[in-house]
C-alpha atoms as a printed R data frame, in Angstrom:
    type eleno elety resid chain resno      x       y      z
1   ATOM     1    CA   MET     A     1 52.703 -31.968 36.313
2   ATOM     2    CA   SER     A     2 50.689 -29.143 37.442
3   ATOM     3    CA   VAL     A     3 47.408 -28.451 37.701
4   ATOM     4    CA   PRO     A     4 45.203 -26.396 35.095
5   ATOM     5    CA   LYS     A     5 43.677 -23.408 36.976
6   ATOM     6    CA   GLY     A     6 40.653 -21.475 35.174
7   ATOM     7    CA   ASP     A     7 37.268 -19.031 35.847
8   ATOM     8    CA   VAL     A     8 34.092 -20.482 34.920
9   ATOM     9    CA   PHE     A     9 30.930 -17.783 33.940
10  ATOM    10    CA   LEU     A    10 27.282 -18.929 33.709
11  ATOM    11    CA   ALA     A    11 24.448 -17.157 33.306
12  ATOM    12    CA   GLY     A    12 21.016 -18.013 33.075
13  ATOM    13    CA   VAL     A    13 17.541 -17.076 33.792
14  ATOM    14    CA   GLY     A    14 15.695 -18.247 36.728
15  ATOM    15    CA   GLY     A    15 14.151 -21.555 36.194
16  ATOM    16    CA   GLN     A    16 16.683 -22.880 33.269
17  ATOM    17    CA   GLY     A    17 19.076 -24.969 35.916
18  ATOM    18    CA   THR     A    18 21.240 -23.230 36.371
19  ATOM    19    CA   LEU     A    19 22.424 -23.654 39.492
20  ATOM    20    CA   LEU     A    20 22.058 -27.595 39.427
21  ATOM    21    CA   ALA     A    21 24.381 -27.082 36.335
22  ATOM    22    CA   SER     A    22 27.005 -25.436 38.454
23  ATOM    23    CA   GLU     A    23 26.755 -27.286 41.258
24  ATOM    24    CA   VAL     A    24 27.302 -30.644 38.620
25  ATOM    25    CA   LEU     A    25 30.227 -28.661 37.413
26  ATOM    26    CA   CYS     A    26 32.141 -27.938 41.341
27  ATOM    27    CA   ASP     A    27 31.288 -32.095 42.118
28  ATOM    28    CA   ALA     A    28 33.297 -33.329 38.862
29  ATOM    29    CA   PHE     A    29 36.167 -30.681 39.296
30  ATOM    30    CA   LEU     A    30 36.662 -32.067 43.307
31  ATOM    31    CA   LEU     A    31 35.798 -35.447 41.817
32  ATOM    32    CA   SER     A    32 38.737 -35.054 39.814
33  ATOM    33    CA   GLY     A    33 41.229 -33.981 42.795
34  ATOM    34    CA   PHE     A    34 41.141 -30.269 41.734
35  ATOM    35    CA   ASP     A    35 40.171 -26.961 44.591
36  ATOM    36    CA   VAL     A    36 37.061 -25.191 43.538
37  ATOM    37    CA   LYS     A    37 35.287 -22.516 44.537
38  ATOM    38    CA   LYS     A    38 31.828 -20.828 43.743
39  ATOM    39    CA   SER     A    39 29.208 -18.121 44.570
40  ATOM    40    CA   GLU     A    40 26.155 -17.864 43.559
41  ATOM    41    CA   VAL     A    41 23.781 -14.778 42.702
42  ATOM    42    CA   HIS     A    42 20.085 -15.629 42.847
43  ATOM    43    CA   GLY     A    43 18.241 -12.615 42.082
44  ATOM    44    CA   MET     A    44 15.092 -12.551 41.193
45  ATOM    45    CA   ALA     A    45 15.616 -15.968 40.418
46  ATOM    46    CA   GLN     A    46 11.734 -16.453 40.552
47  ATOM    47    CA   ARG     A    47 10.396 -14.661 38.271
48  ATOM    48    CA   GLY     A    48 12.523 -15.667 35.369
49  ATOM    49    CA   GLY     A    49 15.635 -12.546 36.724
50  ATOM    50    CA   SER     A    50 18.896 -13.872 35.625
51  ATOM    51    CA   VAL     A    51 20.966 -15.979 37.964
52  ATOM    52    CA   THR     A    52 24.765 -16.672 37.691
53  ATOM    53    CA   THR     A    53 27.770 -18.618 39.267
54  ATOM    54    CA   HIS     A    54 31.433 -17.440 39.873
55  ATOM    55    CA   LEU     A    55 32.955 -21.024 39.749
56  ATOM    56    CA   ARG     A    56 36.855 -20.778 40.292
57  ATOM    57    CA   PHE     A    57 39.493 -24.462 39.651
58  ATOM    58    CA   GLY     A    58 42.655 -24.923 39.744
59  ATOM    59    CA   PRO     A    59 45.367 -26.492 42.668
60  ATOM    60    CA   LYS     A    60 44.546 -24.060 45.057
61  ATOM    61    CA   VAL     A    61 41.415 -21.314 45.380
62  ATOM    62    CA   PHE     A    62 41.281 -18.886 47.321
63  ATOM    63    CA   SER     A    63 38.260 -16.761 46.310
64  ATOM    64    CA   PRO     A    64 35.407 -18.164 44.346
65  ATOM    65    CA   LEU     A    65 34.866 -14.684 42.693
66  ATOM    66    CA   ILE     A    66 35.751 -13.700 39.283
67  ATOM    67    CA   GLU     A    67 36.569 -10.021 38.606
68  ATOM    68    CA   PRO     A    68 35.324  -8.480 35.252
69  ATOM    69    CA   GLY     A    69 37.710  -9.409 32.005
70  ATOM    70    CA   LYS     A    70 38.735 -12.634 33.922
71  ATOM    71    CA   ALA     A    71 36.779 -14.977 32.959
72  ATOM    72    CA   ASP     A    72 37.987 -18.396 30.580
73  ATOM    73    CA   LEU     A    73 35.303 -19.636 29.874
74  ATOM    74    CA   LEU     A    74 31.555 -18.317 29.880
75  ATOM    75    CA   ILE     A    75 28.378 -20.620 30.078
76  ATOM    76    CA   ALA     A    76 24.644 -18.846 28.807
77  ATOM    77    CA   PHE     A    77 21.805 -20.567 28.989
78  ATOM    78    CA   GLU     A    78 19.775 -17.822 27.299
79  ATOM    79    CA   LYS     A    79 21.334 -15.050 24.197
80  ATOM    80    CA   VAL     A    80 20.408 -11.914 26.118
81  ATOM    81    CA   GLU     A    81 22.515 -12.952 29.734
82  ATOM    82    CA   ALA     A    82 25.387 -14.056 27.253
83  ATOM    83    CA   LEU     A    83 25.884 -10.073 26.723
84  ATOM    84    CA   ARG     A    84 24.658  -9.330 29.956
85  ATOM    85    CA   PHE     A    85 27.411 -10.921 31.312
86  ATOM    86    CA   ALA     A    86 30.154 -10.710 28.469
87  ATOM    87    CA   HIS     A    87 32.107  -8.172 29.882
88  ATOM    88    CA   PHE     A    88 33.114 -10.787 32.453
89  ATOM    89    CA   LEU     A    89 35.215 -12.839 29.389
90  ATOM    90    CA   ARG     A    90 38.560 -12.225 29.070
91  ATOM    91    CA   PRO     A    91 40.179 -11.339 26.129
92  ATOM    92    CA   GLY     A    92 41.019 -14.986 24.141
93  ATOM    93    CA   GLY     A    93 38.699 -16.810 26.663
94  ATOM    94    CA   ALA     A    94 35.548 -19.063 24.710
95  ATOM    95    CA   MET     A    95 31.369 -18.119 25.264
96  ATOM    96    CA   VAL     A    96 29.334 -21.428 24.799
97  ATOM    97    CA   VAL     A    97 25.630 -20.179 24.755
98  ATOM    98    CA   ASN     A    98 22.361 -21.856 24.534
99  ATOM    99    CA   ALA     A    99 20.391 -20.249 21.126
100 ATOM   100    CA   GLN     A   100 17.309 -20.180 23.100
101 ATOM   101    CA   GLU     A   101 15.678 -16.762 23.408
102 ATOM   102    CA   ILE     A   102 13.632 -15.622 26.981
103 ATOM   103    CA   PHE     A   103 11.575 -12.952 26.865
104 ATOM   104    CA   PRO     A   104 11.749 -11.110 29.864
105 ATOM   105    CA   PRO     A   105  8.823  -9.117 31.331
106 ATOM   106    CA   SER     A   106  9.564  -5.547 29.737
107 ATOM   107    CA   VAL     A   107  9.104  -7.236 26.089
108 ATOM   108    CA   ALA     A   108  6.305  -9.665 26.692
109 ATOM   109    CA   THR     A   109  4.673  -6.859 27.832
110 ATOM   110    CA   GLY     A   110  5.640  -5.017 24.515
111 ATOM   111    CA   GLN     A   111  7.690  -1.948 26.972
112 ATOM   112    CA   GLU     A   112 10.775  -3.090 24.711
113 ATOM   113    CA   ARG     A   113 11.911  -5.524 22.260
114 ATOM   114    CA   TYR     A   114 14.140  -8.582 22.199
115 ATOM   115    CA   PRO     A   115 17.633  -7.158 20.542
116 ATOM   116    CA   GLN     A   116 17.620  -8.929 17.290
117 ATOM   117    CA   ASP     A   117 21.793  -8.436 16.483
118 ATOM   118    CA   VAL     A   118 22.498 -10.590 20.030
119 ATOM   119    CA   THR     A   119 24.650 -13.238 17.903
120 ATOM   120    CA   GLU     A   120 26.618 -10.469 16.083
121 ATOM   121    CA   ARG     A   121 27.101  -8.154 19.230
122 ATOM   122    CA   LEU     A   122 29.139 -11.684 20.864
123 ATOM   123    CA   ARG     A   123 30.885 -12.536 18.038
124 ATOM   124    CA   ALA     A   124 32.375  -8.567 18.518
125 ATOM   125    CA   VAL     A   125 33.336 -10.096 22.387
126 ATOM   126    CA   THR     A   126 35.223 -13.184 21.121
127 ATOM   127    CA   ASP     A   127 35.863 -14.907 17.876
128 ATOM   128    CA   ARG     A   128 35.661 -18.231 19.916
129 ATOM   129    CA   LEU     A   129 31.683 -18.270 20.149
130 ATOM   130    CA   HIS     A   130 29.808 -21.491 20.087
131 ATOM   131    CA   MET     A   131 26.390 -20.961 19.257
132 ATOM   132    CA   VAL     A   132 24.146 -24.390 20.581
133 ATOM   133    CA   ASP     A   133 20.471 -25.568 20.099
134 ATOM   134    CA   ALA     A   134 20.696 -26.646 23.840
135 ATOM   135    CA   LEU     A   135 16.533 -26.646 24.116
136 ATOM   136    CA   ALA     A   136 16.102 -28.528 20.354
137 ATOM   137    CA   VAL     A   137 18.449 -31.260 21.692
138 ATOM   138    CA   ALA     A   138 16.465 -31.361 24.788
139 ATOM   139    CA   LEU     A   139 13.037 -31.441 23.593
140 ATOM   140    CA   SER     A   140 14.057 -33.972 20.867
141 ATOM   141    CA   MET     A   141 15.453 -36.059 24.063
142 ATOM   142    CA   ARG     A   142 11.391 -35.463 25.780
143 ATOM   143    CA   GLU     A   143 12.120 -33.769 28.869
144 ATOM   144    CA   VAL     A   144 13.162 -30.022 28.792
145 ATOM   145    CA   ARG     A   145 14.543 -30.348 31.869
146 ATOM   146    CA   ALA     A   146 17.837 -31.277 30.424
147 ATOM   147    CA   VAL     A   147 18.730 -28.211 28.527
148 ATOM   148    CA   ASN     A   148 20.646 -27.062 32.020
149 ATOM   149    CA   ILE     A   149 23.081 -30.521 31.140
150 ATOM   150    CA   VAL     A   150 23.033 -30.636 27.655
151 ATOM   151    CA   LEU     A   151 24.880 -27.378 27.591
152 ATOM   152    CA   VAL     A   152 27.099 -28.723 30.441
153 ATOM   153    CA   GLY     A   153 28.041 -31.554 27.828
154 ATOM   154    CA   ALA     A   154 28.749 -28.723 25.537
155 ATOM   155    CA   ALA     A   155 30.641 -26.767 27.738
156 ATOM   156    CA   SER     A   156 32.691 -29.746 28.675
157 ATOM   157    CA   HIS     A   157 35.290 -29.592 25.346
158 ATOM   158    CA   PHE     A   158 36.489 -26.386 27.116
159 ATOM   159    CA   LEU     A   159 37.342 -27.491 30.546
160 ATOM   160    CA   PRO     A   160 40.096 -29.710 31.884
161 ATOM   161    CA   LEU     A   161 38.637 -33.345 32.590
162 ATOM   162    CA   PRO     A   162 37.346 -36.671 31.483
163 ATOM   163    CA   GLU     A   163 33.461 -37.312 30.726
164 ATOM   164    CA   ALA     A   164 33.503 -40.379 33.639
165 ATOM   165    CA   ALA     A   165 33.338 -37.466 36.427
166 ATOM   166    CA   TYR     A   166 30.991 -35.800 34.970
167 ATOM   167    CA   GLU     A   167 28.382 -39.393 34.452
168 ATOM   168    CA   GLU     A   168 29.707 -39.766 39.005
169 ATOM   169    CA   ALA     A   169 28.407 -36.038 39.633
170 ATOM   170    CA   MET     A   170 25.969 -36.805 38.167
171 ATOM   171    CA   MET     A   171 24.654 -39.942 39.849
172 ATOM   172    CA   THR     A   172 26.065 -38.060 43.230
173 ATOM   173    CA   ARG     A   173 24.457 -35.154 43.028
174 ATOM   174    CA   LEU     A   174 21.330 -35.720 40.844
175 ATOM   175    CA   PRO     A   175 17.978 -38.792 42.079
176 ATOM   176    CA   GLU     A   176 18.471 -42.237 40.719
177 ATOM   177    CA   GLY     A   177 15.272 -42.014 38.505
178 ATOM   178    CA   ILE     A   178 16.825 -38.876 36.496
179 ATOM   179    CA   VAL     A   179 20.162 -39.788 36.496
180 ATOM   180    CA   ASP     A   180 19.651 -41.951 32.881
181 ATOM   181    CA   VAL     A   181 18.225 -38.609 30.657
182 ATOM   182    CA   ASN     A   182 21.013 -36.324 32.507
183 ATOM   183    CA   VAL     A   183 23.597 -38.568 31.388
184 ATOM   184    CA   ARG     A   184 22.193 -38.871 27.731
185 ATOM   185    CA   ALA     A   185 21.722 -35.098 28.047
186 ATOM   186    CA   PHE     A   186 25.329 -34.344 28.733
187 ATOM   187    CA   ARG     A   187 26.286 -37.077 25.406
188 ATOM   188    CA   ALA     A   188 24.427 -35.582 23.287
189 ATOM   189    CA   GLY     A   189 25.422 -31.573 24.403
190 ATOM   190    CA   ARG     A   190 28.886 -33.235 23.825
191 ATOM   191    CA   GLU     A   191 28.492 -34.125 20.623
192 ATOM   192    CA   LEU     A   192 27.320 -30.527 19.814
193 ATOM   193    CA   LEU     A   193 31.019 -29.320 19.870
194 ATOM   194    CA   ARG     A   194 32.629 -32.408 18.700
195 ATOM   195    CA   GLY     A   195 34.861 -31.935 16.093
196 ATOM   196    CA   GLN     A   196 35.170 -28.102 15.794
197 ATOM   197    CA   GLY     A   197 38.492 -27.747 17.099
198 ATOM   198    CA   THR     A   198 37.776 -26.743 20.669
199 ATOM   199    CA   HIS     A   199 40.599 -26.434 23.509
200 ATOM   200    CA   LEU     A   200 41.299 -25.977 26.424
201 ATOM   201    CA   PRO     A   201 41.068 -22.181 26.968
202 ATOM   202    CA   ILE     A   202 42.358 -22.528 30.549
203 ATOM   203    CA   ARG     A   203 45.649 -21.517 31.988
204 ATOM   204    CA   GLY     A   204 48.222 -24.046 33.553
205 ATOM   205    CA   GLY     A   205 49.126 -27.665 32.514
206 ATOM   206    CA   THR     A   206 47.185 -31.484 32.021
207 ATOM   207    CA   PRO     A   207 45.808 -32.505 35.532
208 ATOM   208    CA   SER     A   208 46.603 -36.709 35.824
209 ATOM   209    CA   PRO     A   209 44.172 -38.910 34.925
210 ATOM   210    CA   SER     A   210 44.749 -40.550 38.449
211 ATOM   211    CA   SER     A   211 44.142 -37.031 40.719
212 ATOM   212    CA   ARG     A   212 40.926 -37.697 42.667
213 ATOM   213    CA   VAL     A   213 39.688 -37.163 45.681
């Protein structure tokens, strides 16, 4: 049975846990028998700047970098960051976007305005746009730091991995004291898109459930 392959682009703002989310995803793929490569761009992460991760998976991956117009899935932790990197998505690709708005310094100081038509512009990029309020879910759990894992849960519908792989990855990657809340955040994120007709935008076949490393 052929092993699927795909390219996932993650974009967020410094402090949102974008890099941790990508690490959980990588671990989940590795635990499920995939080869995976990733490359990170931190930018001005400490000052709320853009943070991006290129993540590629398949039977064998040689380069971690995704070319513009080639990503199967874009996971964005903030609306404008989704728009900023939308050109990486391939035609027919899926986009899972956190509805949260984080104003950059230029907007906070009144020098610029936050765009009011972001969602409409994203819909023009793909008809497979899924907006989710990951912040509201995290706040309902009284753990704002779980926004990233809520978003991973929502995006998991588009990836060829069982739920157990993500949970095992979190148990491996996260400190023991925060595993439980993050597992609950992941499950809550999955519920956000459950039943909305999501399906895999990735290429290739379906991995064997017994494919492990």
